[in-house]
């Protein structure tokens, strides 16, 4: 019995994963997770290289061979790229279903967070709110989300419910990036602390809670290694218990 290589998908391994074997077709070493000591790249990078070069890395092109007929891929095998594309399409539907009709409804805006952080006046808050005229969360630009993605701590429950689907969609669209720069506040906001549960999650519906679980589950399974760890921590800390 043979087993498929995690990188190229061909049945070249003699033992179940992790076998520590090196695939003769793509030269990927079958190790637990993304072990940089062995492959020095993520599995997604290795798969991309194999699709372009015929090897998981340019250095191994001459060491690789073509797969034999009996080493064909399992019928249900998919690359990480394909799985990510399918997961993102699914998440888009889930977010639209759960958060589609959500309005800000007077909640704290992104620019108002800075005013609250600086103990600004009511007049300052009004001016800040005018800089965030978006009616639907889909209207918030990626650049604006990035500008405020380091911390969402000053959002109230209405503001959090309005902005969190936009942030989840942005992170998922850049799922291949290593801890997408400027968005670490999203992970902190989903850690399930007592503060977040009281201030941020209070107005979330059951469907919206499940949408967040879907996002975190996708990121844990298919995200960059750093994001996998962030998502796993969020799920274990709070969201895994959500029915």
Coordinates of N, CA and C in Angstrom, one line a residue:
X1 N 0.8 -1.2 0.0 CA 0.0 0.0 0.0 C 0.9 1.2 0.0
X2 N 0.6 2.2 -0.8 CA 1.3 3.5 -0.9 C 0.4 4.6 -0.5
X3 N 1.1 5.7 -0.1 CA 0.4 6.9 0.4 C 0.7 8.1 -0.4
X4 N -0.2 9.1 -0.6 CA 0.1 10.3 -1.4 C 1.1 11.2 -0.7
X5 N 1.9 11.8 -1.5 CA 2.8 12.9 -1.0 C 2.0 14.1 -0.7
X6 N 2.3 14.8 0.4 CA 1.5 16.0 0.7 C 1.7 17.1 -0.3
X7 N 2.8 17.1 -1.0 CA 3.2 18.2 -1.9 C 2.6 18.0 -3.3
X8 N 3.1 16.9 -4.0 CA 2.6 16.7 -5.3 C 1.4 15.8 -5.4
X9 N 1.0 15.1 -4.4 CA -0.2 14.3 -4.4 C 0.0 12.9 -4.9
X10 N 1.1 12.6 -5.5 CA 1.3 11.2 -6.1 C 1.6 10.2 -5.0
X11 N 1.1 9.0 -5.2 CA 1.3 7.9 -4.2 C 2.7 7.4 -4.2
X12 N 3.6 8.1 -3.6 CA 5.0 7.7 -3.6 C 5.5 7.2 -2.3
X13 N 4.8 7.4 -1.2 CA 5.2 7.1 0.1 C 4.8 5.7 0.6
X14 N 5.7 5.0 1.3 CA 5.5 3.6 1.7 C 4.8 3.6 3.1
X15 N 4.9 4.7 3.8 CA 4.3 4.7 5.1 C 3.4 5.9 5.3
X16 N 2.4 5.8 6.2 CA 1.5 6.9 6.5 C 2.2 8.1 7.0
X17 N 1.6 9.3 6.8 CA 2.2 10.6 7.2 C 2.2 10.8 8.7
X18 N 3.2 11.4 9.3 CA 4.5 11.7 8.7 C 5.4 10.5 8.6
X19 N 6.0 10.3 7.5 CA 6.8 9.1 7.2 C 8.3 9.5 7.2
X20 N 8.6 10.7 7.1 CA 10.0 11.2 7.0 C 10.6 10.8 5.7
X21 N 9.9 10.2 4.8 CA 10.4 9.9 3.5 C 10.5 11.1 2.6
X22 N 11.4 11.0 1.6 CA 11.5 12.1 0.6 C 10.8 11.6 -0.7
X23 N 9.9 12.3 -1.2 CA 9.2 12.0 -2.4 C 10.1 12.0 -3.6
X24 N 10.2 10.9 -4.4 CA 11.1 11.0 -5.6 C 10.5 11.8 -6.7
X25 N 9.3 12.1 -6.7 CA 8.6 12.9 -7.7 C 8.8 14.4 -7.6
X26 N 8.7 14.9 -6.3 CA 8.8 16.3 -6.1 C 9.9 16.7 -5.1
X27 N 10.5 15.7 -4.4 CA 11.5 15.8 -3.4 C 11.1 16.5 -2.2
X28 N 9.8 16.5 -1.9 CA 9.3 17.0 -0.6 C 9.5 15.9 0.5
X29 N 10.0 16.4 1.6 CA 10.2 15.4 2.7 C 8.9 15.4 3.6
X30 N 8.4 14.3 3.8 CA 7.1 14.1 4.5 C 7.3 14.2 6.0
X31 N 7.3 15.4 6.5 CA 7.5 15.7 8.0 C 6.3 16.4 8.6
X32 N 6.2 16.4 9.9 CA 5.0 17.0 10.5 C 4.9 18.5 10.2
X33 N 3.8 18.9 9.7 CA 3.6 20.4 9.5 C 4.6 21.0 8.6
X34 N 4.8 22.3 8.7 CA 5.7 23.0 7.8 C 7.1 23.1 8.6
X35 N 7.8 22.0 8.5 CA 9.1 21.9 9.2 C 10.2 22.6 8.4
X36 N 10.6 23.8 8.8 CA 11.6 24.5 8.0 C 12.9 23.9 8.0
X37 N 13.3 23.0 8.9 CA 14.6 22.4 9.0 C 14.7 21.4 7.8
X38 N 13.5 20.9 7.3 CA 13.6 19.9 6.3 C 13.3 20.5 4.9
X39 N 12.2 21.2 4.7 CA 11.8 21.7 3.4 C 12.1 23.2 3.2
X40 N 12.3 23.9 4.3 CA 12.6 25.3 4.2 C 11.6 26.2 3.3
X41 N 10.4 25.7 3.4 CA 9.3 26.5 2.7 C 8.0 25.9 3.2
X42 N 6.9 26.6 3.0 CA 5.6 26.1 3.4 C 5.2 25.1 2.3
X43 N 4.2 24.3 2.7 CA 3.7 23.3 1.8 C 3.1 23.9 0.6
X44 N 2.4 25.0 0.8 CA 1.8 25.8 -0.3 C 2.8 26.3 -1.3
X45 N 3.9 26.7 -0.8 CA 5.0 27.2 -1.7 C 5.6 26.0 -2.4
X46 N 5.8 24.8 -1.7 CA 6.3 23.7 -2.4 C 5.4 23.2 -3.5
X47 N 4.1 23.2 -3.3 CA 3.1 22.8 -4.3 C 3.2 23.8 -5.5
X48 N 3.3 25.1 -5.2 CA 3.4 26.0 -6.3 C 4.6 25.8 -7.1
X49 N 5.7 25.5 -6.5 CA 7.0 25.3 -7.2 C 6.9 24.0 -8.0
X50 N 6.2 23.0 -7.5 CA 6.1 21.7 -8.2 C 5.3 21.9 -9.5
X51 N 4.2 22.7 -9.4 CA 3.4 23.0 -10.5 C 4.1 23.7 -11.6
X52 N 5.1 24.6 -11.2 CA 5.8 25.4 -12.2 C 7.1 24.7 -12.6
X53 N 7.8 24.0 -11.7 CA 9.1 23.5 -12.0 C 9.2 22.0 -12.1
X54 N 8.2 21.3 -11.5 CA 8.3 19.8 -11.5 C 9.1 19.4 -10.3
X55 N 9.3 20.2 -9.3 CA 10.0 19.9 -8.0 C 9.6 20.9 -7.0
X56 N 9.7 20.5 -5.7 CA 9.2 21.4 -4.7 C 10.1 22.6 -4.5
X57 N 11.3 22.6 -5.1 CA 12.3 23.7 -5.1 C 13.2 23.6 -6.3
X58 N 13.7 24.7 -6.8 CA 14.5 24.7 -8.0 C 15.7 23.8 -7.8
X59 N 16.3 23.8 -6.6 CA 17.5 23.0 -6.3 C 17.3 21.5 -6.6
X60 N 16.1 21.0 -6.5 CA 15.8 19.6 -6.6 C 15.3 19.2 -8.0
X61 N 15.2 20.0 -9.0 CA 14.7 19.7 -10.3 C 15.3 18.5 -10.9
X62 N 16.7 18.4 -10.9 CA 17.4 17.3 -11.5 C 17.3 16.0 -10.7
X63 N 16.9 16.1 -9.4 CA 16.8 14.9 -8.6 C 15.4 14.3 -8.7
X64 N 14.5 14.9 -9.3 CA 13.1 14.4 -9.4 C 12.9 13.6 -10.7
X65 N 11.9 12.8 -10.6 CA 11.5 12.0 -11.8 C 10.0 12.1 -12.0
X66 N 9.5 11.6 -13.1 CA 8.1 11.7 -13.4 C 7.4 10.6 -12.6
X67 N 6.1 10.8 -12.3 CA 5.4 9.8 -11.5 C 5.1 8.6 -12.4
X68 N 5.1 7.4 -11.8 CA 4.7 6.2 -12.5 C 3.2 6.1 -12.6
X69 N 2.7 5.3 -13.4 CA 1.2 5.1 -13.6 C 0.6 4.7 -12.3
X70 N 1.2 3.8 -11.6 CA 0.6 3.3 -10.3 C 0.7 4.3 -9.2
X71 N 1.4 5.4 -9.4 CA 1.5 6.5 -8.4 C 0.6 7.6 -8.6
X72 N -0.5 7.4 -9.4 CA -1.4 8.5 -9.7 C -2.1 9.0 -8.4
X73 N -2.5 10.3 -8.4 CA -3.0 10.9 -7.3 C -4.4 10.3 -6.9
X74 N -4.8 10.4 -5.7 CA -6.2 10.0 -5.3 C -7.2 10.9 -6.0
X75 N -8.3 10.4 -6.3 CA -9.3 11.1 -7.0 C -9.8 12.4 -6.3
X76 N -9.7 12.4 -5.0 CA -10.2 13.6 -4.3 C -9.1 14.5 -3.9
X77 N -7.8 14.3 -4.4 CA -6.7 15.2 -4.0 C -6.9 16.6 -4.6
X78 N -6.6 17.6 -3.7 CA -6.6 19.0 -4.2 C -5.4 19.7 -3.6
X79 N -4.9 20.6 -4.4 CA -3.8 21.4 -3.9 C -4.3 22.4 -2.8
X80 N -3.4 22.9 -2.0 CA -3.8 23.9 -1.0 C -4.4 25.2 -1.7
X81 N -3.9 25.5 -2.8 CA -4.4 26.7 -3.6 C -5.8 26.5 -3.9
X82 N -6.2 25.3 -4.4 CA -7.6 25.0 -4.8 C -8.4 25.0 -3.5
X83 N -8.0 24.3 -2.5 CA -8.7 24.3 -1.2 C -9.0 25.6 -0.6
X84 N -8.0 26.5 -0.7 CA -8.1 27.9 -0.2 C -9.2 28.6 -1.0
X85 N -9.1 28.5 -2.3 CA -10.1 29.2 -3.2 C -11.5 28.7 -2.9
X86 N -11.7 27.4 -2.7 CA -13.0 26.9 -2.4 C -13.5 27.3 -1.0
X87 N -12.5 27.4 0.0 CA -12.9 27.8 1.3 C -13.2 29.3 1.4
X88 N -12.5 30.1 0.6 CA -12.9 31.5 0.6 C -14.2 31.8 -0.1
X89 N -14.6 31.0 -1.1 CA -15.9 31.2 -1.7 C -17.0 30.8 -0.7
X90 N -16.7 29.7 0.0 CA -17.7 29.3 1.0 C -17.8 30.3 2.1
X91 N -16.7 30.9 2.6 CA -16.7 31.9 3.6 C -17.5 33.1 3.2
X92 N -17.3 33.5 1.9 CA -18.0 34.7 1.4 C -19.5 34.5 1.6
X93 N -20.0 33.3 1.3 CA -21.4 33.0 1.4 C -21.9 33.0 2.8
X94 N -21.0 32.4 3.7 CA -21.4 32.4 5.1 C -21.5 33.8 5.7
X95 N -20.5 34.6 5.4 CA -20.5 36.0 5.9 C -21.7 36.8 5.4
X96 N -22.0 36.6 4.1 CA -23.2 37.3 3.6 C -24.5 36.9 4.2
X97 N -24.6 35.6 4.5 CA -25.8 35.1 5.1 C -25.9 35.6 6.6
X98 N -24.8 35.6 7.3 CA -24.8 35.9 8.7 C -24.8 37.4 9.0
X99 N -24.0 38.2 8.2 CA -23.9 39.6 8.4 C -24.4 40.5 7.3
X100 N -25.1 39.9 6.4 CA -25.5 40.7 5.2 C -26.3 41.9 5.5
X101 N -27.2 41.9 6.4 CA -28.0 43.1 6.7 C -27.6 43.9 7.8
X102 N -26.4 43.7 8.3 CA -25.9 44.4 9.5 C -25.5 45.8 9.2
X103 N -26.0 46.8 9.9 CA -25.7 48.2 9.8 C -24.9 48.6 11.0
X104 N -24.2 49.7 10.9 CA -23.4 50.2 12.1 C -24.3 50.7 13.2
X105 N -25.5 51.2 12.9 CA -26.5 51.6 13.9 C -26.0 52.4 15.0
X106 N -25.2 53.4 14.7 CA -24.6 54.3 15.8 C -23.5 53.7 16.6
X107 N -23.0 52.6 16.2 CA -21.8 52.0 16.9 C -20.5 52.8 16.6
X108 N -19.5 52.5 17.4 CA -18.2 53.2 17.3 C -17.6 52.9 16.0
X109 N -17.1 53.9 15.3 CA -16.5 53.7 14.0 C -14.9 53.6 14.1
X110 N -14.3 53.3 13.0 CA -12.8 53.1 13.1 C -12.1 54.4 13.5
X111 N -12.5 55.5 12.9 CA -11.8 56.7 13.2 C -12.1 57.2 14.6
X112 N -13.3 56.8 15.1 CA -13.7 57.2 16.5 C -12.8 56.4 17.5
X113 N -12.3 55.3 17.1 CA -11.4 54.5 18.1 C -10.2 55.4 18.5
X114 N -9.6 56.1 17.5 CA -8.5 56.9 17.8 C -8.9 58.1 18.8
X115 N -10.1 58.6 18.6 CA -10.5 59.7 19.5 C -10.7 59.2 20.9
X116 N -11.3 58.0 21.0 CA -11.6 57.4 22.3 C -10.2 57.1 23.0
X117 N -9.3 56.6 22.2 CA -8.0 56.3 22.8 C -7.3 57.6 23.3
X118 N -7.6 58.7 22.7 CA -7.0 60.0 23.1 C -7.9 60.8 24.0
X119 N -9.0 60.2 24.5 CA -9.9 60.9 25.4 C -10.4 62.2 24.7
X120 N -10.8 62.1 23.5 CA -11.3 63.3 22.7 C -12.7 63.7 23.2
X121 N -13.2 64.8 22.7 CA -14.4 65.4 23.1 C -15.6 64.9 22.3
X122 N -16.8 65.1 22.7 CA -18.0 64.7 21.8 C -17.9 65.3 20.4
X123 N -17.4 66.5 20.3 CA -17.2 67.2 19.0 C -16.2 66.4 18.2
X124 N -15.1 66.0 18.8 CA -14.1 65.2 18.1 C -14.7 63.9 17.6
X125 N -15.5 63.3 18.4 CA -16.1 62.0 18.0 C -17.1 62.2 16.8
X126 N -17.8 63.3 16.8 CA -18.7 63.6 15.7 C -17.9 63.8 14.4
X127 N -16.8 64.5 14.5 CA -16.0 64.7 13.3 C -15.4 63.4 12.8
X128 N -14.9 62.6 13.7 CA -14.4 61.3 13.4 C -15.4 60.4 12.7
X129 N -16.6 60.4 13.2 CA -17.7 59.6 12.6 C -18.0 60.0 11.2
X130 N -17.8 61.3 10.9 CA -18.1 61.8 9.5 C -17.1 61.2 8.5
X131 N -15.9 60.7 9.0 CA -14.9 60.2 8.2 C -15.1 58.7 7.9
X132 N -16.2 58.2 8.5 CA -16.6 56.7 8.2 C -18.0 56.7 7.8
X133 N -18.3 57.1 6.6 CA -19.7 57.2 6.1 C -20.3 55.9 5.6
X134 N -19.5 54.8 5.6 CA -20.0 53.6 5.0 C -21.3 53.1 5.7
X135 N -22.2 52.7 4.9 CA -23.5 52.1 5.4 C -23.4 50.6 5.6
X136 N -22.8 49.9 4.6 CA -22.7 48.5 4.7 C -21.2 48.1 4.9
X137 N -20.9 47.1 5.6 CA -19.5 46.7 5.9 C -18.7 46.4 4.7
X138 N -19.4 45.9 3.6 CA -18.7 45.6 2.4 C -18.1 46.9 1.7
X139 N -18.6 48.0 2.1 CA -18.2 49.3 1.5 C -16.8 49.8 2.1
X140 N -16.4 49.2 3.3 CA -15.2 49.7 3.9 C -14.0 49.2 3.1
X141 N -13.2 50.1 2.8 CA -12.0 49.8 1.9 C -11.0 48.9 2.7
X142 N -10.2 48.1 1.9 CA -9.2 47.4 2.5 C -8.1 48.3 3.1
X143 N -7.8 49.4 2.5 CA -6.8 50.3 3.0 C -7.2 50.9 4.4
X144 N -8.5 51.2 4.5 CA -9.0 51.7 5.8 C -8.9 50.6 6.9
X145 N -9.4 49.4 6.5 CA -9.3 48.3 7.5 C -7.9 48.1 7.9
X146 N -6.9 48.2 7.0 CA -5.5 48.0 7.3 C -5.0 49.1 8.3
X147 N -5.5 50.3 8.1 CA -5.0 51.4 8.9 C -5.4 51.3 10.4
X148 N -6.5 50.5 10.6 CA -7.0 50.4 12.0 C -6.9 48.9 12.5
X149 N -6.2 48.1 11.8 CA -6.3 46.7 12.1 C -5.3 46.2 13.2
X150 N -4.6 47.1 13.8 CA -3.6 46.8 14.9 C -4.4 46.5 16.2
X151 N -5.5 47.2 16.4 CA -6.3 47.1 17.6 C -7.7 47.5 17.4
X152 N -8.6 46.6 17.8 CA -10.1 46.9 17.7 C -10.7 47.1 19.1
X153 N -9.8 47.3 20.1 CA -10.3 47.3 21.4 C -11.3 48.4 21.7
X154 N -11.3 49.5 21.0 CA -12.2 50.6 21.4 C -13.6 50.5 20.6
X155 N -13.8 49.5 19.8 CA -15.1 49.3 19.2 C -16.1 48.8 20.3
X156 N -17.3 49.3 20.2 CA -18.4 48.7 21.1 C -19.0 47.5 20.4
X157 N -20.1 47.0 20.9 CA -20.7 45.8 20.4 C -21.3 46.0 19.0
X158 N -21.9 47.2 18.8 CA -22.4 47.5 17.4 C -21.3 47.7 16.4
X159 N -20.3 48.4 16.8 CA -19.2 48.6 15.9 C -18.4 47.3 15.6
X160 N -18.3 46.5 16.5 CA -17.6 45.2 16.3 C -18.4 44.3 15.4
X161 N -19.7 44.2 15.6 CA -20.6 43.4 14.7 C -20.6 44.0 13.3
X162 N -20.4 45.3 13.1 CA -20.3 45.9 11.8 C -19.0 45.6 11.1
X163 N -17.9 45.7 11.8 CA -16.6 45.7 11.1 C -16.0 44.3 11.1
X164 N -16.3 43.4 12.0 CA -15.6 42.1 12.1 C -15.8 41.3 10.8
X165 N -17.0 41.3 10.1 CA -17.0 40.5 8.9 C -16.1 41.0 7.8
X166 N -16.0 42.4 7.8 CA -15.0 43.0 6.8 C -13.6 42.6 7.1
X167 N -13.3 42.5 8.3 CA -11.9 42.1 8.7 C -11.7 40.6 8.4
X168 N -12.6 39.8 8.7 CA -12.5 38.4 8.4 C -12.3 38.1 6.9
X169 N -13.1 38.8 6.2 CA -13.0 38.6 4.7 C -11.6 39.1 4.2
X170 N -11.1 40.2 4.7 CA -9.8 40.7 4.3 C -8.7 39.7 4.7
X171 N -8.7 39.2 5.9 CA -7.7 38.3 6.3 C -7.8 37.0 5.4
X172 N -9.0 36.5 5.2 CA -9.1 35.3 4.4 C -8.7 35.5 3.0
X173 N -8.9 36.7 2.4 CA -8.4 36.9 1.0 C -6.9 36.9 0.9
X174 N -6.3 37.1 2.0 CA -4.8 37.1 2.0 C -4.3 35.9 2.9
X175 N -5.0 34.8 2.7 CA -4.7 33.7 3.6 C -3.3 33.1 3.4
X176 N -2.7 33.4 2.2 CA -1.3 32.9 1.9 C -0.2 33.8 2.6
X177 N -0.6 34.9 3.1 CA 0.4 35.8 3.6 C 0.8 35.5 5.0
X178 N 2.0 35.7 5.4 CA 2.5 35.4 6.8 C 1.9 36.5 7.7
X179 N 1.0 36.2 8.5 CA 0.4 37.1 9.5 C 0.2 38.5 8.8
X180 N -0.8 38.5 7.9 CA -0.9 39.7 7.1 C -0.7 41.0 7.8
X181 N 0.3 41.7 7.4 CA 0.8 42.9 8.1 C -0.3 43.9 8.5
X182 N -0.3 44.3 9.7 CA -1.3 45.3 10.2 C -2.6 44.8 10.7
X183 N -2.8 43.4 10.7 CA -4.1 42.9 11.1 C -4.0 42.0 12.3
X184 N -3.0 42.2 13.1 CA -2.9 41.4 14.3 C -4.0 41.7 15.3
X185 N -4.6 42.9 15.2 CA -5.7 43.2 16.1 C -6.9 42.3 16.0
X186 N -7.1 41.7 14.8 CA -8.2 40.8 14.5 C -8.1 39.6 15.4
X187 N -6.8 39.0 15.4 CA -6.6 37.8 16.3 C -6.8 38.1 17.8
X188 N -6.3 39.3 18.2 CA -6.5 39.6 19.6 C -8.0 39.8 19.9
X189 N -8.8 40.4 19.0 CA -10.2 40.6 19.2 C -11.0 39.3 19.3
X190 N -10.4 38.2 18.7 CA -11.2 37.0 18.7 C -10.6 36.0 19.7
X191 N -9.8 36.4 20.7 CA -9.2 35.5 21.7 C -10.2 35.1 22.7
X192 N -11.4 35.7 22.8 CA -12.4 35.3 23.7 C -12.2 35.7 25.1
X193 N -11.5 36.8 25.3 CA -11.3 37.3 26.7 C -12.6 37.7 27.3
X194 N -12.6 37.9 28.7 CA -13.8 38.3 29.3 C -14.2 39.7 28.8
X195 N -13.2 40.5 28.6 CA -13.5 41.9 28.1 C -14.2 41.8 26.7
X196 N -13.7 41.0 25.8 CA -14.2 40.8 24.5 C -15.6 40.2 24.5
X197 N -15.8 39.3 25.4 CA -17.2 38.6 25.5 C -18.2 39.6 25.9
X198 N -17.8 40.5 26.9 CA -18.8 41.5 27.4 C -19.0 42.6 26.5
X199 N -17.9 43.2 25.9 CA -17.9 44.4 25.1 C -18.2 44.2 23.6
X200 N -17.6 43.1 23.1 CA -17.6 42.9 21.6 C -18.6 41.9 21.1
X201 N -18.8 40.8 21.8 CA -19.6 39.7 21.3 C -21.1 39.8 21.8
X202 N -21.5 40.7 22.5 CA -22.8 40.8 23.2 C -23.9 40.7 22.2
X203 N -23.8 41.3 21.0 CA -24.9 41.5 20.1 C -24.8 40.4 19.0
X204 N -23.8 39.6 19.0 CA -23.7 38.6 17.9 C -24.8 37.5 18.0
X205 N -25.4 37.2 16.8 CA -26.4 36.2 16.8 C -25.7 34.8 16.7
X206 N -26.5 33.8 16.8 CA -26.0 32.4 16.7 C -25.3 32.2 15.4
X207 N -26.0 32.7 14.3 CA -25.4 32.5 13.0 C -24.1 33.3 12.8
X208 N -24.0 34.5 13.4 CA -22.8 35.3 13.4 C -21.7 34.6 14.1
X209 N -22.0 34.0 15.3 CA -21.0 33.3 16.0 C -20.4 32.1 15.2
X210 N -21.3 31.4 14.5 CA -20.9 30.3 13.7 C -20.1 30.7 12.5
X211 N -20.4 31.9 12.0 CA -19.6 32.4 10.9 C -18.2 32.7 11.3
X212 N -18.0 33.2 12.5 CA -16.7 33.4 13.1 C -15.9 32.1 13.3
X213 N -16.7 31.1 13.7 CA -16.1 29.7 13.9 C -15.6 29.2 12.5
X214 N -16.4 29.4 11.5 CA -16.1 29.0 10.2 C -14.8 29.7 9.7
X215 N -14.7 31.0 9.9 CA -13.5 31.7 9.5 C -12.3 31.2 10.2
X216 N -12.4 31.0 11.6 CA -11.2 30.5 12.3 C -10.9 29.1 11.9
X217 N -11.8 28.3 11.7 CA -11.5 26.9 11.3 C -10.8 26.8 9.9
X218 N -11.2 27.7 9.0 CA -10.5 27.7 7.7 C -9.1 28.2 7.9
X219 N -8.9 29.2 8.7 CA -7.6 29.7 8.9 C -6.7 28.7 9.6
X220 N -7.3 28.0 10.6 CA -6.5 27.0 11.3 C -6.0 25.9 10.3
X221 N -6.9 25.5 9.4 CA -6.6 24.4 8.5 C -5.7 24.8 7.3
X222 N -6.0 26.0 6.8 CA -5.4 26.4 5.5 C -4.5 27.6 5.5
X223 N -4.4 28.3 6.7 CA -3.7 29.6 6.7 C -2.2 29.4 6.7
X224 N -1.5 30.5 6.6 CA -0.1 30.5 6.9 C 0.2 29.9 8.2
X225 N 1.4 29.3 8.4 CA 1.7 28.6 9.7 C 1.4 29.5 10.9
X226 N 1.8 30.8 10.8 CA 1.6 31.7 12.0 C 0.1 31.9 12.2
X227 N -0.6 32.1 11.1 CA -2.1 32.3 11.3 C -2.8 31.0 11.8
X228 N -2.3 29.8 11.4 CA -2.8 28.6 11.9 C -2.8 28.6 13.4
X229 N -1.6 29.0 13.9 CA -1.5 29.0 15.4 C -2.4 30.1 16.0
X230 N -2.5 31.2 15.4 CA -3.4 32.3 16.0 C -4.9 31.8 16.0
X231 N -5.3 31.2 14.9 CA -6.7 30.7 14.8 C -6.9 29.6 15.8
X232 N -6.0 28.7 15.9 CA -6.1 27.6 16.8 C -6.2 28.1 18.3
X233 N -5.5 29.1 18.6 CA -5.5 29.7 19.9 C -6.9 30.3 20.2
X234 N -7.4 31.0 19.2 CA -8.8 31.6 19.4 C -9.8 30.5 19.5
X235 N -9.8 29.5 18.7 CA -10.8 28.4 18.8 C -10.7 27.7 20.2
X236 N -9.5 27.4 20.6 CA -9.4 26.7 21.9 C -9.8 27.5 23.1
X237 N -9.5 28.8 23.0 CA -9.8 29.7 24.1 C -11.3 30.0 24.3
X238 N -12.0 30.0 23.2 CA -13.5 30.3 23.3 C -14.4 29.7 22.3
X239 N -14.0 29.8 21.0 CA -15.0 29.5 19.9 C -15.3 28.1 19.7
X240 N -14.4 27.2 20.1 CA -14.7 25.7 19.9 C -15.9 25.3 20.8
X241 N -16.2 26.1 21.8 CA -17.4 25.8 22.6 C -18.7 26.3 22.1
X242 N -18.6 27.1 21.0 CA -19.8 27.7 20.4 C -20.6 26.6 19.7
X243 N -21.9 26.4 20.0 CA -22.7 25.3 19.4 C -23.0 25.7 17.9

